[in-house]
mmCIF file of C-alpha atoms and ligand atoms in Angstrom:
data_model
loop_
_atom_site.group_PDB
_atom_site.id
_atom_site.type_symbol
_atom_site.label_atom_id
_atom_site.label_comp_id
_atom_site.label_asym_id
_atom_site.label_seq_id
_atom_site.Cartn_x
_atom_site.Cartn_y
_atom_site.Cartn_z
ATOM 1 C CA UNK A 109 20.377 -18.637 5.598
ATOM 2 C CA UNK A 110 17.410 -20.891 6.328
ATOM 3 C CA UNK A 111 13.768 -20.482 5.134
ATOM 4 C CA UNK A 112 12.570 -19.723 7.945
ATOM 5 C CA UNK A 113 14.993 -17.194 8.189
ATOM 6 C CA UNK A 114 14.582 -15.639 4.766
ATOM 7 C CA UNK A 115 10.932 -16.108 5.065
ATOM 8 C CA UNK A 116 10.564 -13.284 8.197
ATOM 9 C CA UNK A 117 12.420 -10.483 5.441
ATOM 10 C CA UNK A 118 10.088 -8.217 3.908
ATOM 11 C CA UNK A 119 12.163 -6.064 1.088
ATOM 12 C CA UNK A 120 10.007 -2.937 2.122
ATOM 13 C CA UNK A 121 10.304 -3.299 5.652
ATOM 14 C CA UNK A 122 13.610 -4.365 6.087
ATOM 15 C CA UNK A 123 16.336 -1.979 4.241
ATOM 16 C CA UNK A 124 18.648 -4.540 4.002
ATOM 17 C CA UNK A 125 16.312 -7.380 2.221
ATOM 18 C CA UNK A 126 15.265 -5.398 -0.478
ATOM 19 C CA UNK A 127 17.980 -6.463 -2.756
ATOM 20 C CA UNK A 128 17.996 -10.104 -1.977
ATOM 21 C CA UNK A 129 14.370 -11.461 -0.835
ATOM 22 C CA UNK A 130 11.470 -10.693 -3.646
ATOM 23 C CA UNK A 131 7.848 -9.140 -3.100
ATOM 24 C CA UNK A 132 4.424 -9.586 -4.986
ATOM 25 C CA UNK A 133 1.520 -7.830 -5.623
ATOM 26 C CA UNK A 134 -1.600 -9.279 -6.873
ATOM 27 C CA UNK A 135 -4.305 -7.134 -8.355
ATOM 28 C CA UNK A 136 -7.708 -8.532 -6.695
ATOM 29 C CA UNK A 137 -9.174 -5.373 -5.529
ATOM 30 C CA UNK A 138 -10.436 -3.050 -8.341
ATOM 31 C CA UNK A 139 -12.927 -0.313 -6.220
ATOM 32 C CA UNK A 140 -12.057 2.450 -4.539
ATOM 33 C CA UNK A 141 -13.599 3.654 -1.499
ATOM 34 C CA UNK A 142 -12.187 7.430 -1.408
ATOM 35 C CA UNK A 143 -11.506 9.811 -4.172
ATOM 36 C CA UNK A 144 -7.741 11.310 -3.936
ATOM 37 C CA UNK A 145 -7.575 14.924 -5.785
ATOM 38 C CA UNK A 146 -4.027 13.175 -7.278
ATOM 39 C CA UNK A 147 -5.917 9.907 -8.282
ATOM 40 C CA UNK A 148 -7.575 8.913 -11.682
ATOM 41 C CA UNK A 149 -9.597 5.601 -10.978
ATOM 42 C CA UNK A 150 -8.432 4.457 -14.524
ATOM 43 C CA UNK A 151 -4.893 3.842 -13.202
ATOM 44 C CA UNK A 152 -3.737 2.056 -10.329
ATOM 45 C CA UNK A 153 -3.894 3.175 -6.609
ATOM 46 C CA UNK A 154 -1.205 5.864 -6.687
ATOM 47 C CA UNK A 155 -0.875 5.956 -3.168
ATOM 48 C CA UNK A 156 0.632 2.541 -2.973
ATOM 49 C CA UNK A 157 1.837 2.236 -6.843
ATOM 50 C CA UNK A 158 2.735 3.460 -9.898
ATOM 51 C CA UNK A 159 -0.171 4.877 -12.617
ATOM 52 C CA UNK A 160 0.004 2.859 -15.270
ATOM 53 C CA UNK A 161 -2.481 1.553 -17.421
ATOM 54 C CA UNK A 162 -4.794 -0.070 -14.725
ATOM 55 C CA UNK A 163 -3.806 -3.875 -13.880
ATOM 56 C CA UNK A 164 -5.615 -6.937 -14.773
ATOM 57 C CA UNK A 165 -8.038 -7.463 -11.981
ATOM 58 C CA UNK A 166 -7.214 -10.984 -10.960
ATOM 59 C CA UNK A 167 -10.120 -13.415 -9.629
ATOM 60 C CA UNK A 168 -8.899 -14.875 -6.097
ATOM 61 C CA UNK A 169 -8.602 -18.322 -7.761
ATOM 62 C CA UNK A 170 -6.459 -16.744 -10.970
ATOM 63 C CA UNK A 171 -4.140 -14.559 -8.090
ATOM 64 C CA UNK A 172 -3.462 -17.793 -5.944
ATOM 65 C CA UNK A 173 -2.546 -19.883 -9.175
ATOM 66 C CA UNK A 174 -0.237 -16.815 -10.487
ATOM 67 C CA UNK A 175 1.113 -17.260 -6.974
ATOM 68 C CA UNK A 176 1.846 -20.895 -6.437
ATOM 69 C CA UNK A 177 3.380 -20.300 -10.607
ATOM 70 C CA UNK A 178 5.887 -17.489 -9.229
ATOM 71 C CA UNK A 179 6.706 -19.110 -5.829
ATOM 72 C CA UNK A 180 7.856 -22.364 -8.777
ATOM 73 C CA UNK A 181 10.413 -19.799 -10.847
ATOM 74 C CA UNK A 182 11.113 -17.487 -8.396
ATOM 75 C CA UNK A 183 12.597 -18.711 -5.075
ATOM 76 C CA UNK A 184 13.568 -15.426 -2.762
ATOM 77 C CA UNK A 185 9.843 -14.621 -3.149
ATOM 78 C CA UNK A 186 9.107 -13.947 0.661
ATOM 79 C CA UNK A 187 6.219 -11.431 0.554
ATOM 80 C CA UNK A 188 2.803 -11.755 -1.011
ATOM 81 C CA UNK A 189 1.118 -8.452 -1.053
ATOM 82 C CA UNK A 190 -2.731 -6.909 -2.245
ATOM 83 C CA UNK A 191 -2.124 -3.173 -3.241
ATOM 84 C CA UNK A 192 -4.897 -2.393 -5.343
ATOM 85 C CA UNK A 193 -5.648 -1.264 -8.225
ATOM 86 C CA UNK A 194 -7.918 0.101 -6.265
ATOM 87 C CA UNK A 195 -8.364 -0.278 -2.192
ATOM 88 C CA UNK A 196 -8.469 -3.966 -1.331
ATOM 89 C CA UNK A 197 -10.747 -2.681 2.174
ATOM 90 C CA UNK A 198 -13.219 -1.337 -0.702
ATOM 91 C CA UNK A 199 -13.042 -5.434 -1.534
ATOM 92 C CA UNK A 200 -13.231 -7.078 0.996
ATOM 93 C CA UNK A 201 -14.815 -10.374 -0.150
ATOM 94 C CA UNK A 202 -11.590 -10.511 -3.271
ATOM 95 C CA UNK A 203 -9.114 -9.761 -0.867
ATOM 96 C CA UNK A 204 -9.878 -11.951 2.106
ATOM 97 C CA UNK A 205 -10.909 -14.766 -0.166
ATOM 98 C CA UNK A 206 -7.082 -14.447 -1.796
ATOM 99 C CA UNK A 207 -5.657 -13.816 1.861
ATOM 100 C CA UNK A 208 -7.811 -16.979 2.614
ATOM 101 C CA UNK A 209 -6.167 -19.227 -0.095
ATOM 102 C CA UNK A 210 -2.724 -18.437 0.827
ATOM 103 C CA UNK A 211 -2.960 -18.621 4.026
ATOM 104 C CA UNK A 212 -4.085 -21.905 3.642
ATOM 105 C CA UNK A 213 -1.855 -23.023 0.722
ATOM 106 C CA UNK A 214 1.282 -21.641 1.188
ATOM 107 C CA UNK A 215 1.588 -20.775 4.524
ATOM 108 C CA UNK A 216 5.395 -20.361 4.343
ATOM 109 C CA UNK A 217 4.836 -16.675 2.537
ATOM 110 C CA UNK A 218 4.440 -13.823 4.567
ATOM 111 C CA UNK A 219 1.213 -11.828 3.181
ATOM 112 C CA UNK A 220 0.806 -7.515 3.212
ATOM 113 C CA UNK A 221 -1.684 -5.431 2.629
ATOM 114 C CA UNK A 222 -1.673 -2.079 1.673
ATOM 115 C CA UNK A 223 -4.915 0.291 2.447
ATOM 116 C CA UNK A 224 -6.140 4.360 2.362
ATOM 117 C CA UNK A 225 -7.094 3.479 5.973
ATOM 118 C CA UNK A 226 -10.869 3.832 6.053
ATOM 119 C CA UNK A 227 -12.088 0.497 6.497
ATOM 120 C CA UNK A 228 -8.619 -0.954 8.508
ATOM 121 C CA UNK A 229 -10.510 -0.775 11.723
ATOM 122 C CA UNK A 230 -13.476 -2.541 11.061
ATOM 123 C CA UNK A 231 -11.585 -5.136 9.785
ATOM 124 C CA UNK A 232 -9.130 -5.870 11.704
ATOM 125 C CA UNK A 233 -10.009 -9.301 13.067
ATOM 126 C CA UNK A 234 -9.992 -10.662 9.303
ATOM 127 C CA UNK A 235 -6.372 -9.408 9.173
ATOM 128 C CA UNK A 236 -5.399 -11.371 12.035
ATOM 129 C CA UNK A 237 -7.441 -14.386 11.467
ATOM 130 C CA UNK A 238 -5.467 -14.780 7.792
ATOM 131 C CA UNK A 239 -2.079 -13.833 9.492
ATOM 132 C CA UNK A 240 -0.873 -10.724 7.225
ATOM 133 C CA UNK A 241 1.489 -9.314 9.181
ATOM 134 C CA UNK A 242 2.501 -6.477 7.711
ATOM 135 C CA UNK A 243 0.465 -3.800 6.696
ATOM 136 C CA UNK A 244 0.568 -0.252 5.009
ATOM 137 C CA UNK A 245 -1.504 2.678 5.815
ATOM 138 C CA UNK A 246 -1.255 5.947 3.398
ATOM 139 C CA UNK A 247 -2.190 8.515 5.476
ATOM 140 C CA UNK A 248 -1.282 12.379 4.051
ATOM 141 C CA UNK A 249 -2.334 14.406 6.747
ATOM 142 C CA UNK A 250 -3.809 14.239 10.490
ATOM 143 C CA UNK A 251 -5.111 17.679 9.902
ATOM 144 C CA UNK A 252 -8.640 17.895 7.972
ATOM 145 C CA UNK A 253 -8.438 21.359 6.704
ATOM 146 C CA UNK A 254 -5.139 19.999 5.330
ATOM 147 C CA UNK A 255 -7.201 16.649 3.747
ATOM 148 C CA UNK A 256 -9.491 19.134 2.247
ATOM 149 C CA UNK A 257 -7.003 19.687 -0.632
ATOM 150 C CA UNK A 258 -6.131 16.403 -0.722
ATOM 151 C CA UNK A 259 -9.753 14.081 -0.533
ATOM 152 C CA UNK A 260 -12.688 14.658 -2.773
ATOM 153 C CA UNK A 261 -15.388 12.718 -0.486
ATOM 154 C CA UNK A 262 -15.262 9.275 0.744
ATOM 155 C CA UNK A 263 -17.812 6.810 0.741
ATOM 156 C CA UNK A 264 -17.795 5.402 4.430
ATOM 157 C CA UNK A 265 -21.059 2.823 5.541
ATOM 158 C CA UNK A 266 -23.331 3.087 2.354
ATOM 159 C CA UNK A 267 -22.867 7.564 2.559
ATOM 160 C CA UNK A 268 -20.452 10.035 0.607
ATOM 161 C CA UNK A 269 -18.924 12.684 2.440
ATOM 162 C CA UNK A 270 -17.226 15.538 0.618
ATOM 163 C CA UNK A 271 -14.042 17.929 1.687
ATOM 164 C CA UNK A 272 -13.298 18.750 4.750
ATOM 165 C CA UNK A 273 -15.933 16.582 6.413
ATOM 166 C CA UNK A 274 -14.758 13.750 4.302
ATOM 167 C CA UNK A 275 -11.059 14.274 5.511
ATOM 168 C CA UNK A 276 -12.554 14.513 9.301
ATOM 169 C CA UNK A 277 -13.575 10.566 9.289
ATOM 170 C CA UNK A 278 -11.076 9.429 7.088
ATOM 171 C CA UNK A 279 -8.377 10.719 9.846
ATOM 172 C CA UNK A 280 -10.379 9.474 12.187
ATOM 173 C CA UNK A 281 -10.697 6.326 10.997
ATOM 174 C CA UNK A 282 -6.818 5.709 9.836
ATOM 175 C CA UNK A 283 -5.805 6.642 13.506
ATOM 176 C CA UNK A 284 -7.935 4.040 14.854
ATOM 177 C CA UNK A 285 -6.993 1.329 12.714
ATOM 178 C CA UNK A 286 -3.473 2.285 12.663
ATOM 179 C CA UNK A 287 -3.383 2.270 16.644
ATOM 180 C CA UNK A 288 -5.959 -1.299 16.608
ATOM 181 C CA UNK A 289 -3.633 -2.961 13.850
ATOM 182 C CA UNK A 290 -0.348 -2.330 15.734
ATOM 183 C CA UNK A 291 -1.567 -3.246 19.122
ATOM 184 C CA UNK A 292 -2.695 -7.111 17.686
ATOM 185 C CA UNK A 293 1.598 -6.921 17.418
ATOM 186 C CA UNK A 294 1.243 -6.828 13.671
ATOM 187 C CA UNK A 295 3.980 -4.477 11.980
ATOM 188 C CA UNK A 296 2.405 -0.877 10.301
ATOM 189 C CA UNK A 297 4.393 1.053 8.081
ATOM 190 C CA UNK A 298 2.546 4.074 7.185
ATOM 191 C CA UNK A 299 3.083 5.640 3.522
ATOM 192 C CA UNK A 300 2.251 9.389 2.930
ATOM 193 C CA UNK A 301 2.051 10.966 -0.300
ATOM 194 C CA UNK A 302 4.401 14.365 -0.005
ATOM 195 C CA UNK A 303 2.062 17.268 -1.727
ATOM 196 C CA UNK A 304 4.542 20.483 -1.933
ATOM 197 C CA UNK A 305 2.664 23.411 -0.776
ATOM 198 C CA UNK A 306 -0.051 20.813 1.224
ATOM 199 C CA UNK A 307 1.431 18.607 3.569
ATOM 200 C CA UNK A 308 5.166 19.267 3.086
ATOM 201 C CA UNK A 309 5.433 21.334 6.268
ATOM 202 C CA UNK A 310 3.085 18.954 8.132
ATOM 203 C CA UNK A 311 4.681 15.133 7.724
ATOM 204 C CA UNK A 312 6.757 15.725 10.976
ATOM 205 C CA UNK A 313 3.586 15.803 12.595
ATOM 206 C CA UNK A 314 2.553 12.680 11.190
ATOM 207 C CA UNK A 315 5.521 11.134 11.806
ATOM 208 C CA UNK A 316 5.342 12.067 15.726
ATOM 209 C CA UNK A 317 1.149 11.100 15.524
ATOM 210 C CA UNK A 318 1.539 7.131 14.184
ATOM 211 C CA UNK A 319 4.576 6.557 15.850
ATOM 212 C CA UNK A 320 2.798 7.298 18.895
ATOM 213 C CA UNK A 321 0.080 4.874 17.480
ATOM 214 C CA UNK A 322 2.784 2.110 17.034
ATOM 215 C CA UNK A 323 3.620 3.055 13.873
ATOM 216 C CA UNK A 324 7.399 1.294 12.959
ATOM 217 C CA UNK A 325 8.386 3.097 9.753
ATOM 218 C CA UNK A 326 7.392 5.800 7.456
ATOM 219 C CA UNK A 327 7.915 5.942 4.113
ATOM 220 C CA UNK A 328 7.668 10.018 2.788
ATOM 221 C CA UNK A 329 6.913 9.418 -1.098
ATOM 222 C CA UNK A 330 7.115 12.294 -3.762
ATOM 223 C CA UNK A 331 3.774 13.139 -5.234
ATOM 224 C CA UNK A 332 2.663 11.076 -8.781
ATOM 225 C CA UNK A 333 0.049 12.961 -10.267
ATOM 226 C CA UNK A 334 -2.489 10.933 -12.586
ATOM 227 C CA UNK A 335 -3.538 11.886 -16.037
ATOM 228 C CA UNK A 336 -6.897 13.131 -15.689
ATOM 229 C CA UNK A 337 -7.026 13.802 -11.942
ATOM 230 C CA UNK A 338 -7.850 17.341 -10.392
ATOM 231 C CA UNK A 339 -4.430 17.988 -9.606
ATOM 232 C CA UNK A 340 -3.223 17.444 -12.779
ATOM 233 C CA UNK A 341 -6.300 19.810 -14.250
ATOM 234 C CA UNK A 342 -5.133 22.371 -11.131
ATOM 235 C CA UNK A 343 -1.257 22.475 -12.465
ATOM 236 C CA UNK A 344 0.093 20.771 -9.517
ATOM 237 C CA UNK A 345 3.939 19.594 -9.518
ATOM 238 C CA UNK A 346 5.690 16.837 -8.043
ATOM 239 C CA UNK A 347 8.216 17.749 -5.485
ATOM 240 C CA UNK A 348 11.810 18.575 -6.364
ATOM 241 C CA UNK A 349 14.164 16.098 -4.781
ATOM 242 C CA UNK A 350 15.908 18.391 -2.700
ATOM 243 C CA UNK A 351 12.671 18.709 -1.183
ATOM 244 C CA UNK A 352 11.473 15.250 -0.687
ATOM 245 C CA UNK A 353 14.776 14.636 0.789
ATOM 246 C CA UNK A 354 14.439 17.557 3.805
ATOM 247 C CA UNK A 355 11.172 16.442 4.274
ATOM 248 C CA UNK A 356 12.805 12.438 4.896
ATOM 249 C CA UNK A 357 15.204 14.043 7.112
ATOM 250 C CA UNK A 358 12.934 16.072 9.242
ATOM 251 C CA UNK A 359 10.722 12.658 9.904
ATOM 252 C CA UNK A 360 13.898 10.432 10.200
ATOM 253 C CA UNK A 361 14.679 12.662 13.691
ATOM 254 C CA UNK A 362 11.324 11.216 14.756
ATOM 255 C CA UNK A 363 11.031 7.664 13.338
ATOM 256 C CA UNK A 364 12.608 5.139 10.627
ATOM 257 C CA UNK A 365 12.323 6.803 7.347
ATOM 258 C CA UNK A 366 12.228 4.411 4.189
ATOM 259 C CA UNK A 367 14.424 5.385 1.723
ATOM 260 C CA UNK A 368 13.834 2.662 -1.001
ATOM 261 C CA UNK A 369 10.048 2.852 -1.619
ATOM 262 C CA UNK A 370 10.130 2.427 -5.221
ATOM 263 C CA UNK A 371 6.078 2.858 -5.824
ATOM 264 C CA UNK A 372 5.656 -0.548 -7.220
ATOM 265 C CA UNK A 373 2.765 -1.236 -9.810
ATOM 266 C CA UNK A 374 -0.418 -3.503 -8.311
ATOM 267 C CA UNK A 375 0.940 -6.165 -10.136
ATOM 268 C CA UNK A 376 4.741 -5.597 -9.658
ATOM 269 C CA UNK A 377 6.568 -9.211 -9.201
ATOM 270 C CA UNK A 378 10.532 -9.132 -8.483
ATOM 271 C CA UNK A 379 12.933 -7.521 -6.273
ATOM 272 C CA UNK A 380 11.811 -3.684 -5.703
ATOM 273 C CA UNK A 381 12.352 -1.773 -8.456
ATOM 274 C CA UNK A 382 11.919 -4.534 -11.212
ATOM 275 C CA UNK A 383 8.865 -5.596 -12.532
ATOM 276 C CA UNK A 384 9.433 -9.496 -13.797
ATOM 277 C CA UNK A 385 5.608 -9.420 -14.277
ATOM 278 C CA UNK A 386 6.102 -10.189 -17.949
ATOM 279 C CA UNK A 387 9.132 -12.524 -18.774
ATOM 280 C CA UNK A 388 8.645 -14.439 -15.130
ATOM 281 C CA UNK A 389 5.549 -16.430 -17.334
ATOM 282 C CA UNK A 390 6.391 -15.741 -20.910
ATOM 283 C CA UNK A 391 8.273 -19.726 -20.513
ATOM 284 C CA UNK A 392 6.195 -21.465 -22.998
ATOM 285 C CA UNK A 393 3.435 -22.086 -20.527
ATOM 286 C CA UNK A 394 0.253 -20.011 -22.321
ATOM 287 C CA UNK A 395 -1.728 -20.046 -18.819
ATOM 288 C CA UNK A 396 -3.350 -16.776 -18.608
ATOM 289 C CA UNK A 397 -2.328 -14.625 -15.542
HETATM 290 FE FE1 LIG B 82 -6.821 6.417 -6.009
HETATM 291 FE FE2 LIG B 82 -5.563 4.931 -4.186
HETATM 292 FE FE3 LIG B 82 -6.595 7.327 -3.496
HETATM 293 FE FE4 LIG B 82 -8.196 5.255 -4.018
HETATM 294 S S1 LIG B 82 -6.727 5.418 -2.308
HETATM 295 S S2 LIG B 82 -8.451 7.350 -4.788
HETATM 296 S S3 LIG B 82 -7.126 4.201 -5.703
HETATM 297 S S4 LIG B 82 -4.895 6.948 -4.937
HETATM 298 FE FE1 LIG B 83 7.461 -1.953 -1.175
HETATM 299 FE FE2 LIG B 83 7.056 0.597 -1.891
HETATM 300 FE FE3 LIG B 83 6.854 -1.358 -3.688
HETATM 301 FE FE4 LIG B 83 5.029 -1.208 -1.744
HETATM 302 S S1 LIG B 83 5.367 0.272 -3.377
HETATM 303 S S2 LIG B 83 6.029 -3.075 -2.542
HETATM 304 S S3 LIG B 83 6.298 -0.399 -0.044
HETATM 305 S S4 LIG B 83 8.699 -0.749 -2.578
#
């Protein structure tokens, strides 16, 4: 296969280049612009990732060096991705200043983004401009009385917005972007967190809503509830797997389901479901990452 060739698979996107071609996230983007009821800000983005202990937030400089390091030891990397901690629309000047430096320096990668949504509108020209071309929207719900016990408040143009009002211009917002974002020809893959008793009778919806939107893929994933959030103070329970699975089938009737989501850390490095983040640099070379 020839780089160019290997270069256009993205392990998430593509089912069948997950266990070949490798994917990385770099933690640039430590605020949060919404408040998730599942979601303790001392942990990474659990819409996108894992919680663990919160990842080193990376300067643009430090995440383009880590970078041009991994690209050195680890050759199927294809896929440079910002995922968090926190939402990297929340920061923009970290992420587009990374996106700007890889672009520029290793313009053989393909780059991803991963966002709540809020913001993906508005900037939408920057995504183009520093060719990402894919990105991930996690959208729950197109229903606001259903994002009422989901969102706490958002904080959208320099106001907060609680509850159901909150959910209102969130939706709002993630439909635009997702419909702006796909018509520029740049692939969306939209991620929704599956809440049993919430949205669990509600993703078909979704489904039908962003593929209409030009949505490709969507990739059901079962609830991870952070220590210290409200839903972990509320008693809440991840789904069981026979239920994550009916709810994959019911959206698979409507639009590609991903299957292998594997709700990689902000700073995962590897094939999906390995994190190399560690023994990748622990060569001898003392370089902090
Ligand atoms: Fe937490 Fe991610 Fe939700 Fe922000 S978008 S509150 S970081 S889960
Ligand atoms: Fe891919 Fe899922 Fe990992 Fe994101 S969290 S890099 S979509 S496998």
């Amino acid at each position: 296969m020839s780089f160019l060739q290997q270069s256009t698979r993205h392990p998430c996107y593509d089912e069948l280049a997950h266990e070949y071609f490798a994917r990385m996230h770099v933690a640039v983007a430590p605020k949060c612009n919404i408040s998730c009821k599942y979601c303790n800000i001392k942990y990474d983005c659990v819409s996108e990732s894992r919680p663990g202990v919160v990842s080193r937030v990376l300067t643009p400089e430090e995440a383009y060096r880590k970078v041009q390091r991994t690209v050195a030891v680890l050759p199927r990397l294809t896929v440079v991705g910002i995922a968090g901690p926190g939402d990297p629309l929340a920061n923009p000047q970290e992420t587009f200043d990374t996106f700007a430096l890889l672009a520029e320096g290793l313009p053989d990668l393909q780059l991803c983004l991963s966002t709540n949504g809020l913001m993906l509108a508005d900037y939408a020209d920057e995504i183009e401009r520093y060719r990402i071309n894919h990105v991930t929207v996690t959208m729950n719900t197109i229903d606001p009385a259903i994002g009422s016990q989901v969102y706490q408040a958002i904080f959208y143009k320099g106001k907060a917005y609680r509850e159901q009002e909150a959910a209102a211009i969130l939706i709002e917002r993630q439909l635009a972007g997702i419909r702006e974002i796909a018509a520029r020809g740049i692939r969306v893959k939209v991620n929704s967190v599956l809440i049993p008793g919430v949205n669990d009778g509600h993703l078909a919806e979704v489904s039908r809503a962003v593929q209409d939107l030009g949505a490709f893929s969507h990739n059901i994933m079962p609830l991870i509830i952070s220590p210290g959030s409200r839903y972990e103070r509320e008693g809440r329970q991840a789904p069981d797997p026979e239920l994550t699975v009916k709810v994959q089938e019911e959206s698979a009737a409507i639009i590609p389901v991903m299957r292998h989501c594997r709700q990689c850390r902000a700073d995962a490095v590897g094939l999906l479901g390995e994190d190399r983040g560690q023994d990748l640099y622990d060569t001898g070379n003392s370089e902090t990452l």
